[in-house]
Amino acid sequence: MRRRGLAAALPAVLGCAGMLWPAPAAVGQQPGRTYDLASGAPVAGAEVRWVPGGRGSVTGSPNHRFLVTGPDGEFMVRPAWGPGGMVEVSAPGYLARALTWADAGAAAWRIGLAPNPHPLDELVVTAGTRPRRRSEVAVPIEILTSAEIVSAGAASADRLLEELPGLQTTRAAPVGSNLLIRGIGGARVLVLLDGRPAGGALLENRDLSRMSLAAAERVEVVKGPLSSLYGSDALAGVVNVITRGPAPGFGVDARVVTGTAGRRGAEASVNGGGSLRYRITGSWRQEDRVPGLPAESGDAFARVWDLRSRLHADVAGRWSLRADFSYLRERQRWPVDRNFSGFNDNTGYSGWIEGRRRTGPGEWTSGVFLQEHTHLYRSAPGDAPIAGNRDATQRERVLLAKSAFSATVGRHHFDAGAEAAHRGIRSPGKLVEERVSDRQLAIFAQDAWMLGGTVVSAGARLTWNSRWGSDLAPAAGLVQRVGERLRVRVSLARGFRAPSFKELAWKFVNLGGGYVLEGFPDLEAEHSWNLSGGIEWHPRPGVRADAEIFSNRIANLIEPGFVGHTPSGLLVYSPRNVAEAVTRGFDLRVRAVADGTAFSAGYSFLDAHSIYLDADSMPSRAPLDRRARHTARAGVSWIAERPAGLRLDLTGHLTGSAPIIRVAGDGGAGTEAGTQERQDRLTALDVQATWGVGGGVELGIGADNLFDARPEGWRNTVERRLRASVAVRGLFGARAAAG
């Protein structure tokens, strides 16, 4: 980060002193320019170094002078440069490049730089209260950059993530999409937007398909429990969608997309300001498909509107203020039977106000978060529900205050803080009291101790809740550097998931279905112990290989099961702590970048099974439903130098076959496994082509599942999808900043 800041500041500082390039071009000089191969935008702050006699003769010499490109990526070719030497160009976030005199001249000194999709030591924000270097973090983290998000062309977060090895999507009830991380998912995966919880979790109305990728800068996925920092729901892992922050200078970005299956979408962002900076992004998308249902489910429809905004302000040099606001509205429609359709209406908003202040060796951060989410299910004939029928609207509300202190003292990077929350839901006809709420208080601390090439980390979070009690979630890790090219990491963490409002206080009667759902107030929290270890190897610049092995054991799994009959004969289902689960396996990944081409490949093996008592009270094992043992992904991205701005992406992904486990309805708290079927293997190929044609305009076409593979047994939509898009970046004079 320090290098990036210095490189960005050098053109202004040294240019004013006349040390880099003269204002008028001298006789014998010609202009040169550095630009982004992917977008065609200029690259400011790039170092242009001339090496007489060829590469390596004087590179790295402290007395060797170099040029730094200006705001438009420009520099002046020196008269002393000539045949027999080379020009070397480097910039933060890009792959370094070396050209001979002849090659540079043939390109008219227009030097394209390829973005580095695999930086050596990127910053991560999900594993701490402040950004931390990846080399300091022991927990396994998967990072998807903005380039990978664009190349995927995904309409929502679930489609982006479902192709990653070790991750799978599964159907939510009655429709929607949940995520499995290493075989564990649903309520056990915490979903964040810019570090704040996404709406719907308290009502058990989770649906990753409603989360837009508009203005997304990166997505971080923590594979393993992070309850030591985030508490409940982070038992299996964390997904954090991080959006772009405001930047100086006014500009507008826009994008429209169309495709098969009725896909339509548009988004626009406005960015600007100086000491007070802002970014506002609005998006709309719809499809003739509903997540969680197969393509053959008939007349279906899903539409999402959302708005996201962020303000940044610097006050008196020591204060930094931030305010975020988001709004979402969703409508889903799908056939329930021959004459009726089901309708989901979801609406939510959230706001976050945060202040940061430098104090001594560290920084204080304090903020207040307010979120409200409503969910309404209705059924009716036709294409729209009955107007005004909103008596069954369910509502959740969260008010949270948080304060944390981060500091670097000697070799210690220390974080500590406290969080207080008031949470509540209203669910007519589905809860004993209709309205329930709780109060929650948590304190947490973590420390990273730097010992030369070793980083020892430890942390814990203590959570107290007025309804279900208290819980302690510790974690420890070790990162060891072995030489300059190898890192070894080990982590041990305890995760937990507290019982939900509905699991504790359900009271829902379905006469048509012949059953009753009842809560159980004596439920205990689910717990897991996760042990993982891995290596990260950089055999040469631009090449990186990772390997990770993990074992996760979850106790007190909460599952609904049959517990008896009512006096009128209705079946009674109620949640109990009835089972344990074990997930274990390993991940492999290789990434390489060279000559404008990026290659990546990954594979994950998973063994996931539950342990329960059978009818004879003997421990038995059963595979978990729809958990594929094998998942893999391989992709190649090629950025062409001519025509500039052309990028091609080819991605293949595999999800192996998986068992379908059906639990018998009278199986004694859901412990009897019924018929076992198979979800067939899915092998698909995705392609994407984008071309920056100039003027900030980018055209794109793509296809998911190009050969239209449709395996048997899948509950989600599996079909070929085509799309085309037009994007315009940096309108009204902010193109350089947008690039």
Coordinates of N, CA, C and O in Angstrom, one line a residue, residues 283-442:
S283 N -29.4 -0.4 -9.4 CA -29.4 -1.5 -10.4 C -30.8 -2.2 -10.4 O -31.6 -2.1 -9.4
W284 N -31.1 -2.8 -11.5 CA -32.4 -3.5 -11.7 C -32.1 -4.7 -12.6 O -31.3 -4.7 -13.5
R285 N -32.7 -5.9 -12.2 CA -32.5 -7.1 -13.0 C -33.7 -8.0 -12.9 O -34.4 -7.9 -11.8
Q286 N -34.0 -8.7 -13.9 CA -35.1 -9.7 -13.9 C -34.8 -10.8 -14.8 O -34.0 -10.7 -15.7
E287 N -35.5 -12.0 -14.5 CA -35.4 -13.2 -15.3 C -36.7 -13.9 -15.3 O -37.5 -13.7 -14.3
D288 N -36.9 -14.8 -16.2 CA -38.1 -15.7 -16.2 C -37.7 -17.0 -15.6 O -38.1 -18.1 -16.0
R289 N -37.0 -16.9 -14.5 CA -36.6 -18.0 -13.7 C -36.6 -17.6 -12.2 O -36.3 -16.4 -11.9
V290 N -36.8 -18.6 -11.4 CA -36.7 -18.3 -9.9 C -35.7 -19.3 -9.4 O -35.7 -20.5 -9.6
P291 N -34.7 -18.8 -8.7 CA -33.6 -19.6 -8.1 C -34.2 -20.7 -7.2 O -35.2 -20.5 -6.5
G292 N -33.6 -21.9 -7.3 CA -34.1 -23.0 -6.5 C -35.1 -23.9 -7.2 O -35.5 -24.9 -6.7
L293 N -35.5 -23.5 -8.4 CA -36.5 -24.3 -9.2 C -35.8 -24.7 -10.5 O -35.0 -23.9 -11.1
P294 N -36.2 -25.8 -11.1 CA -35.6 -26.2 -12.4 C -36.2 -25.3 -13.5 O -37.3 -24.7 -13.3
A295 N -35.5 -25.3 -14.6 CA -36.0 -24.5 -15.8 C -37.4 -24.9 -16.3 O -38.1 -24.1 -16.8
E296 N -37.7 -26.2 -16.0 CA -39.0 -26.7 -16.5 C -40.1 -26.5 -15.6 O -41.2 -27.0 -15.7
S297 N -40.0 -25.6 -14.6 CA -41.0 -25.4 -13.6 C -42.2 -24.6 -14.1 O -43.1 -24.4 -13.3
G298 N -42.1 -24.1 -15.3 CA -43.3 -23.4 -15.8 C -43.1 -21.9 -15.7 O -42.0 -21.3 -15.7
D299 N -44.2 -21.2 -15.7 CA -44.2 -19.7 -15.7 C -43.7 -19.2 -14.4 O -44.3 -19.3 -13.3
A300 N -42.5 -18.6 -14.4 CA -41.8 -18.1 -13.2 C -41.2 -16.8 -13.6 O -40.9 -16.4 -14.7
F301 N -40.9 -16.0 -12.5 CA -40.4 -14.6 -12.7 C -39.7 -14.1 -11.4 O -40.2 -14.4 -10.3
A302 N -38.6 -13.4 -11.6 CA -37.9 -12.8 -10.5 C -37.4 -11.5 -10.9 O -36.8 -11.3 -12.0
R303 N -37.6 -10.5 -10.0 CA -37.1 -9.1 -10.3 C -36.5 -8.5 -9.0 O -37.1 -8.7 -7.9
V304 N -35.4 -7.8 -9.1 CA -34.7 -7.2 -8.0 C -34.4 -5.8 -8.3 O -33.7 -5.5 -9.4
W305 N -34.7 -4.9 -7.5 CA -34.2 -3.5 -7.5 C -33.4 -3.3 -6.3 O -33.7 -3.7 -5.2
D306 N -32.2 -2.6 -6.5 CA -31.5 -2.2 -5.3 C -30.7 -0.9 -5.5 O -30.5 -0.5 -6.6
L307 N -30.4 -0.3 -4.4 CA -29.7 1.0 -4.4 C -28.7 1.0 -3.3 O -29.0 0.5 -2.2
R308 N -27.5 1.4 -3.6 CA -26.4 1.4 -2.6 C -25.7 2.7 -2.7 O -25.4 3.2 -3.8
S309 N -25.4 3.3 -1.6 CA -24.7 4.6 -1.6 C -23.6 4.6 -0.5 O -23.8 3.9 0.6
R310 N -22.6 5.4 -0.7 CA -21.6 5.5 0.4 C -21.0 6.9 0.3 O -20.7 7.5 -0.7
L311 N -20.8 7.5 1.5 CA -20.2 8.8 1.7 C -18.9 8.7 2.5 O -18.9 7.9 3.5
H312 N -17.8 9.3 2.1 CA -16.6 9.4 2.9 C -16.3 10.9 3.1 O -16.4 11.7 2.2
A313 N -15.8 11.2 4.3 CA -15.4 12.5 4.6 C -14.2 12.5 5.5 O -14.1 11.7 6.4
D314 N -13.2 13.4 5.2 CA -12.0 13.5 6.1 C -12.2 14.8 6.8 O -12.4 15.9 6.2
V315 N -12.0 14.8 8.2 CA -12.3 15.9 9.0 C -11.1 16.2 9.9 O -10.6 15.3 10.6
A316 N -10.5 17.4 9.7 CA -9.4 17.9 10.6 C -8.2 17.0 10.5 O -7.4 17.0 11.5
G317 N -8.1 16.2 9.5 CA -6.8 15.4 9.3 C -6.8 14.1 10.2 O -6.0 13.3 9.9
R318 N -7.6 14.0 11.2 CA -7.5 12.8 12.1 C -8.8 12.0 12.1 O -8.8 10.9 12.5
W319 N -9.9 12.6 11.7 CA -11.2 11.9 11.6 C -11.5 11.5 10.2 O -11.3 12.2 9.3
S320 N -12.0 10.3 10.1 CA -12.5 9.8 8.8 C -14.0 9.3 9.1 O -14.2 8.5 10.0
L321 N -14.9 9.9 8.4 CA -16.3 9.5 8.5 C -16.8 8.8 7.3 O -16.5 9.0 6.2
R322 N -17.7 7.8 7.6 CA -18.3 7.0 6.5 C -19.8 6.8 6.8 O -20.1 6.5 7.9
A323 N -20.6 6.9 5.8 CA -22.0 6.6 5.9 C -22.4 5.8 4.7 O -22.2 6.1 3.6
D324 N -23.1 4.6 5.0 CA -23.6 3.7 3.9 C -25.1 3.6 4.0 O -25.6 3.6 5.1
F325 N -25.7 3.4 2.9 CA -27.2 3.2 2.9 C -27.5 2.2 1.7 O -26.9 2.3 0.6
S326 N -28.3 1.2 2.0 CA -28.7 0.3 0.9 C -30.2 0.0 1.0 O -30.8 0.0 2.1
Y327 N -30.8 -0.2 -0.2 CA -32.3 -0.5 -0.2 C -32.5 -1.6 -1.3 O -31.8 -1.6 -2.3
L328 N -33.4 -2.5 -1.0 CA -33.6 -3.7 -1.9 C -35.1 -4.0 -1.9 O -35.8 -3.9 -0.9
R329 N -35.5 -4.3 -3.1 CA -36.9 -4.7 -3.3 C -37.0 -5.9 -4.3 O -36.4 -5.8 -5.4
E330 N -37.7 -7.0 -3.9 CA -37.7 -8.2 -4.7 C -39.1 -8.7 -4.9 O -39.8 -8.7 -3.9
R331 N -39.4 -9.2 -6.1 CA -40.6 -9.9 -6.3 C -40.3 -11.3 -7.0 O -39.5 -11.3 -8.0
Q332 N -40.8 -12.3 -6.5 CA -40.7 -13.7 -7.1 C -42.0 -14.3 -7.3 O -42.9 -14.1 -6.5
R333 N -42.2 -14.9 -8.5 CA -43.5 -15.6 -8.8 C -43.1 -17.0 -9.4 O -42.3 -17.1 -10.2
W334 N -43.9 -18.0 -9.0 CA -43.6 -19.4 -9.5 C -44.9 -20.2 -9.4 O -45.8 -19.9 -8.5
P335 N -45.1 -21.2 -10.2 CA -46.4 -22.0 -10.1 C -46.4 -22.9 -8.9 O -45.4 -23.6 -8.6
V336 N -47.5 -22.9 -8.2 CA -47.7 -23.7 -7.0 C -48.4 -25.0 -7.5 O -48.1 -26.1 -7.1
D337 N -49.5 -24.8 -8.2 CA -50.2 -25.9 -8.8 C -50.8 -25.4 -10.2 O -50.3 -24.4 -10.7
R338 N -51.7 -26.1 -10.7 CA -52.2 -25.8 -12.0 C -52.9 -24.4 -12.1 O -52.8 -23.7 -13.1
N339 N -53.5 -24.0 -11.0 CA -54.3 -22.8 -11.1 C -53.7 -21.6 -10.2 O -54.0 -20.5 -10.4
F340 N -52.8 -21.9 -9.3 CA -52.3 -20.9 -8.4 C -50.8 -20.7 -8.6 O -50.0 -21.6 -9.0
S341 N -50.4 -19.5 -8.3 CA -48.9 -19.1 -8.2 C -48.6 -18.7 -6.8 O -49.4 -18.1 -6.1
G342 N -47.3 -18.9 -6.5 CA -46.8 -18.4 -5.2 C -46.0 -17.1 -5.5 O -45.4 -16.9 -6.5
F343 N -46.1 -16.2 -4.5 CA -45.5 -14.9 -4.6 C -44.6 -14.6 -3.4 O -45.1 -14.7 -2.3
N344 N -43.4 -14.2 -3.6 CA -42.5 -13.7 -2.5 C -42.3 -12.2 -2.7 O -41.8 -11.9 -3.8
D345 N -42.5 -11.4 -1.8 CA -42.2 -10.0 -1.8 C -41.2 -9.7 -0.6 O -41.6 -9.9 0.5
N346 N -40.0 -9.3 -1.0 CA -39.0 -9.0 0.0 C -38.6 -7.5 -0.1 O -38.2 -7.1 -1.2
T347 N -38.5 -6.8 1.0 CA -38.1 -5.4 1.0 C -37.2 -5.2 2.1 O -37.4 -5.7 3.3
G348 N -36.1 -4.5 1.9 CA -35.2 -4.2 3.0 C -34.3 -3.0 2.8 O -34.1 -2.5 1.7
Y349 N -33.9 -2.4 3.9 CA -33.0 -1.3 3.9 C -32.0 -1.4 5.1 O -32.3 -2.1 6.1
S350 N -30.9 -0.8 4.9 CA -29.9 -0.8 6.0 C -29.1 0.5 5.9 O -28.9 1.0 4.8
G351 N -28.7 1.0 7.1 CA -27.8 2.2 7.1 C -26.7 2.0 8.1 O -26.9 1.3 9.2
W352 N -25.5 2.5 7.8 CA -24.4 2.4 8.7 C -23.6 3.7 8.7 O -23.3 4.3 7.7
I353 N -23.4 4.2 9.9 CA -22.6 5.4 10.1 C -21.4 5.0 11.0 O -21.5 4.4 12.1
E354 N -20.2 5.4 10.5 CA -19.0 5.0 11.2 C -18.0 6.2 11.2 O -17.9 6.9 10.3
G355 N -17.3 6.3 12.3 CA -16.2 7.3 12.5 C -14.9 6.6 12.9 O -14.9 5.7 13.7
R356 N -13.8 7.0 12.3 CA -12.5 6.5 12.6 C -11.6 7.7 13.1 O -11.7 8.8 12.4
R357 N -10.8 7.5 14.1 CA -9.9 8.5 14.6 C -8.6 7.9 15.0 O -8.5 6.9 15.7
R358 N -7.5 8.5 14.5 CA -6.2 8.1 14.9 C -5.9 8.5 16.4 O -6.2 9.7 16.7
T359 N -5.5 7.6 17.2 CA -5.2 7.9 18.6 C -3.9 7.2 19.0 O -3.9 5.9 19.1
G360 N -2.9 7.9 19.2 CA -1.6 7.3 19.7 C -1.1 6.3 18.6 O -1.0 6.6 17.4
P361 N -0.9 5.0 19.1 CA -0.3 4.0 18.2 C -1.4 3.3 17.3 O -1.1 2.5 16.5
G362 N -2.7 3.7 17.5 CA -3.7 3.0 16.8 C -4.9 3.8 16.3 O -4.7 5.0 16.1
E363 N -6.0 3.2 16.2 CA -7.2 3.9 15.6 C -8.4 3.3 16.2 O -8.6 2.1 16.4
W364 N -9.3 4.3 16.6 CA -10.6 3.9 17.2 C -11.6 3.9 16.0 O -11.6 4.8 15.2
T365 N -12.5 2.9 16.0 CA -13.6 2.9 15.1 C -14.9 2.6 15.8 O -15.0 1.7 16.6
S366 N -15.9 3.5 15.6 CA -17.2 3.3 16.2 C -18.3 3.5 15.2 O -18.1 4.4 14.3
G367 N -19.3 2.8 15.3 CA -20.4 2.9 14.3 C -21.7 2.4 14.8 O -21.8 1.6 15.8
V368 N -22.8 2.8 14.1 CA -24.2 2.3 14.5 C -24.8 1.8 13.2 O -24.7 2.4 12.1
F369 N -25.4 0.6 13.3 CA -26.0 0.0 12.1 C -27.5 -0.3 12.4 O -27.9 -0.8 13.5
L370 N -28.4 0.1 11.4 CA -29.8 -0.2 11.5 C -30.2 -0.9 10.3 O -29.9 -0.5 9.2
Q371 N -31.0 -2.0 10.5 CA -31.4 -2.8 9.3 C -32.9 -3.3 9.5 O -33.3 -3.6 10.7
E372 N -33.7 -3.2 8.5 CA -35.0 -3.7 8.5 C -35.3 -4.5 7.3 O -34.9 -4.1 6.2
H373 N -35.9 -5.7 7.4 CA -36.2 -6.6 6.3 C -37.6 -7.1 6.5 O -38.0 -7.6 7.6
T374 N -38.4 -7.1 5.4 CA -39.8 -7.6 5.4 C -39.9 -8.7 4.4 O -39.4 -8.6 3.3
H375 N -40.7 -9.7 4.7 CA -41.0 -10.9 3.8 C -42.4 -11.2 3.8 O -43.1 -11.3 4.9
L376 N -43.0 -11.3 2.6 CA -44.4 -11.6 2.5 C -44.6 -12.7 1.5 O -44.2 -12.5 0.3
Y377 N -45.2 -13.8 1.9 CA -45.6 -14.9 0.9 C -47.1 -14.9 0.8 O -47.8 -14.9 1.7
R378 N -47.5 -15.0 -0.5 CA -48.9 -15.1 -0.8 C -49.1 -16.1 -2.0 O -48.2 -16.3 -2.8
S379 N -50.3 -16.7 -2.1 CA -50.6 -17.5 -3.3 C -51.9 -16.9 -3.8 O -52.8 -16.5 -3.1
A380 N -52.0 -16.9 -5.2 CA -53.2 -16.4 -5.8 C -53.2 -16.9 -7.3 O -52.2 -17.2 -7.8
P381 N -54.4 -16.9 -7.9 CA -54.4 -17.2 -9.3 C -54.0 -16.0 -10.1 O -54.0 -14.8 -9.7
G382 N -53.4 -16.2 -11.3 CA -53.0 -15.1 -12.2 C -51.5 -14.7 -11.9 O -50.8 -15.4 -11.3
D383 N -51.2 -13.5 -12.5 CA -49.8 -13.1 -12.5 C -49.5 -12.1 -11.3 O -48.4 -11.6 -11.2
A384 N -50.5 -11.8 -10.5 CA -50.2 -10.9 -9.4 C -51.0 -11.3 -8.2 O -52.1 -11.9 -8.3
P385 N -50.5 -11.1 -7.0 CA -51.3 -11.4 -5.7 C -52.4 -10.5 -5.5 O -52.5 -9.4 -6.2
I386 N -53.3 -10.8 -4.6 CA -54.4 -10.0 -4.3 C -53.9 -8.7 -3.6 O -53.2 -8.7 -2.6
A387 N -54.3 -7.5 -4.2 CA -53.9 -6.3 -3.7 C -54.4 -6.1 -2.2 O -55.5 -6.4 -1.9
G388 N -53.5 -5.5 -1.4 CA -53.8 -5.2 0.0 C -53.8 -6.3 0.9 O -54.0 -6.1 2.1
N389 N -53.6 -7.5 0.5 CA -53.5 -8.7 1.4 C -52.1 -8.8 2.0 O -51.3 -9.6 1.5
R390 N -51.9 -8.0 3.0 CA -50.5 -8.0 3.6 C -50.5 -8.3 5.1 O -49.6 -8.0 5.8
D391 N -51.6 -9.0 5.5 CA -51.7 -9.2 7.0 C -50.6 -10.2 7.5 O -50.3 -10.2 8.7
A392 N -50.1 -11.0 6.6 CA -49.1 -12.0 7.0 C -47.6 -11.5 6.8 O -46.7 -12.3 6.8
T393 N -47.4 -10.2 6.7 CA -46.1 -9.7 6.5 C -45.2 -10.0 7.7 O -45.6 -9.7 8.8
Q394 N -44.1 -10.6 7.4 CA -43.1 -10.9 8.5 C -42.0 -9.8 8.4 O -41.6 -9.3 7.4
R395 N -41.5 -9.4 9.6 CA -40.6 -8.3 9.7 C -39.5 -8.6 10.7 O -39.7 -9.2 11.7
E396 N -38.3 -8.2 10.3 CA -37.1 -8.3 11.2 C -36.5 -6.9 11.3 O -36.4 -6.2 10.4
R397 N -35.9 -6.7 12.5 CA -35.2 -5.4 12.7 C -34.0 -5.6 13.6 O -34.0 -6.3 14.6
V398 N -32.9 -5.0 13.2 CA -31.6 -5.1 13.9 C -31.1 -3.7 14.2 O -31.0 -2.9 13.2
L399 N -30.8 -3.4 15.4 CA -30.1 -2.2 15.8 C -28.8 -2.6 16.5 O -28.8 -3.3 17.5
L400 N -27.7 -2.2 15.9 CA -26.4 -2.6 16.4 C -25.4 -1.5 16.6 O -25.4 -0.6 15.7
A401 N -24.7 -1.5 17.7 CA -23.6 -0.5 17.9 C -22.3 -1.2 18.2 O -22.3 -2.2 18.9
K402 N -21.2 -0.7 17.6 CA -20.0 -1.4 17.7 C -18.8 -0.4 17.8 O -18.8 0.7 17.2
S403 N -17.9 -0.7 18.7 CA -16.7 0.1 18.8 C -15.5 -0.8 18.9 O -15.5 -1.8 19.6
A404 N -14.4 -0.4 18.2 CA -13.2 -1.3 18.2 C -12.0 -0.4 18.2 O -12.0 0.7 17.7
F405 N -10.9 -1.0 18.7 CA -9.6 -0.3 18.7 C -8.5 -1.2 18.1 O -8.4 -2.4 18.4
S406 N -7.8 -0.7 17.1 CA -6.7 -1.4 16.4 C -5.4 -0.7 16.6 O -5.4 0.6 16.5
A407 N -4.4 -1.4 16.9 CA -3.1 -0.7 17.1 C -1.9 -1.7 16.8 O -2.1 -2.9 16.8
T408 N -0.8 -1.1 16.4 CA 0.4 -1.8 16.3 C 1.4 -1.4 17.3 O 1.8 -0.2 17.4
V409 N 1.7 -2.3 18.2 CA 2.6 -2.0 19.3 C 3.8 -3.0 19.3 O 3.6 -4.2 19.5
G410 N 5.0 -2.5 18.9 CA 6.1 -3.4 18.7 C 5.8 -4.4 17.6 O 5.5 -4.1 16.5
R411 N 5.9 -5.7 18.0 CA 5.6 -6.7 17.0 C 4.2 -7.2 17.0 O 3.8 -8.2 16.4
H412 N 3.3 -6.6 17.7 CA 1.9 -7.0 17.9 C 1.0 -6.1 17.1 O 1.0 -4.9 17.2
H413 N 0.1 -6.8 16.3 CA -1.0 -6.1 15.6 C -2.3 -6.5 16.4 O -2.7 -7.7 16.3
F414 N -2.8 -5.6 17.2 CA -3.9 -5.9 18.1 C -5.2 -5.3 17.7 O -5.2 -4.2 17.3
D415 N -6.3 -6.1 17.9 CA -7.6 -5.6 17.7 C -8.5 -6.0 18.9 O -8.4 -7.2 19.3
A416 N -9.4 -5.1 19.3 CA -10.3 -5.4 20.4 C -11.5 -4.5 20.3 O -11.4 -3.4 19.7
G417 N -12.6 -5.0 20.7 CA -13.8 -4.2 20.6 C -15.0 -4.9 21.3 O -14.9 -5.9 21.9
A418 N -16.1 -4.1 21.3 CA -17.4 -4.6 21.9 C -18.5 -4.3 20.9 O -18.5 -3.3 20.1
E419 N -19.6 -5.1 21.0 CA -20.7 -4.9 20.1 C -22.0 -5.2 20.9 O -22.1 -6.2 21.7
A420 N -23.0 -4.3 20.8 CA -24.3 -4.5 21.4 C -25.4 -4.4 20.4 O -25.3 -3.6 19.4
A421 N -26.4 -5.3 20.5 CA -27.4 -5.3 19.5 C -28.8 -5.6 20.2 O -28.9 -6.3 21.2
H422 N -29.8 -5.0 19.5 CA -31.2 -5.3 19.9 C -31.8 -5.9 18.6 O -31.8 -5.2 17.6
R423 N -32.4 -7.1 18.7 CA -32.9 -7.7 17.5 C -34.4 -8.2 17.7 O -34.7 -8.6 18.9
G424 N -35.2 -8.2 16.7 CA -36.5 -8.6 16.9 C -37.2 -9.0 15.6 O -36.8 -8.6 14.5
I425 N -38.2 -9.9 15.7 CA -39.0 -10.3 14.5 C -40.4 -10.3 14.8 O -40.9 -10.4 16.0
R426 N -41.2 -10.1 13.8 CA -42.7 -10.2 13.9 C -43.1 -11.2 12.8 O -42.8 -11.0 11.6
S427 N -43.8 -12.2 13.2 CA -44.2 -13.3 12.2 C -45.6 -13.8 12.6 O -45.8 -14.8 13.3
P428 N -46.6 -13.1 12.1 CA -48.0 -13.5 12.4 C -48.3 -14.9 12.0 O -48.0 -15.4 10.9
G429 N -48.9 -15.6 12.9 CA -49.4 -17.0 12.7 C -48.3 -18.0 12.7 O -48.6 -19.2 12.4
K430 N -47.1 -17.6 13.0 CA -46.0 -18.6 12.9 C -45.1 -18.6 14.2 O -44.2 -19.4 14.3
L431 N -45.5 -17.8 15.2 CA -44.8 -17.7 16.5 C -45.8 -17.7 17.6 O -46.9 -17.3 17.4
V432 N -45.4 -18.3 18.7 CA -46.3 -18.3 19.9 C -46.7 -16.9 20.3 O -47.9 -16.7 20.5
E433 N -45.8 -15.9 20.3 CA -46.1 -14.6 20.7 C -46.3 -13.6 19.6 O -46.5 -12.4 19.9
E434 N -46.1 -14.0 18.4 CA -46.2 -13.2 17.2 C -45.0 -12.2 17.1 O -44.4 -12.1 16.0
R435 N -44.6 -11.6 18.2 CA -43.4 -10.8 18.2 C -42.4 -11.3 19.3 O -42.8 -11.6 20.4
V436 N -41.2 -11.5 18.9 CA -40.1 -11.9 19.8 C -38.9 -11.0 19.6 O -38.7 -10.5 18.5
S437 N -38.1 -10.8 20.6 CA -36.9 -10.0 20.5 C -35.8 -10.5 21.5 O -36.1 -11.3 22.4
D438 N -34.6 -10.1 21.3 CA -33.6 -10.4 22.2 C -32.6 -9.2 22.3 O -32.6 -8.3 21.5
R439 N -31.7 -9.3 23.3 CA -30.6 -8.3 23.4 C -29.3 -9.1 23.4 O -29.3 -10.2 24.0
Q440 N -28.3 -8.6 22.8 CA -27.1 -9.3 22.7 C -25.9 -8.4 22.9 O -25.9 -7.3 22.5
L441 N -24.9 -8.9 23.6 CA -23.7 -8.2 23.9 C -22.5 -9.1 23.6 O -22.5 -10.3 24.0
A442 N -21.5 -8.6 23.0 CA -20.3 -9.4 22.7 C -19.0 -8.5 22.9 O -19.0 -7.3 22.6

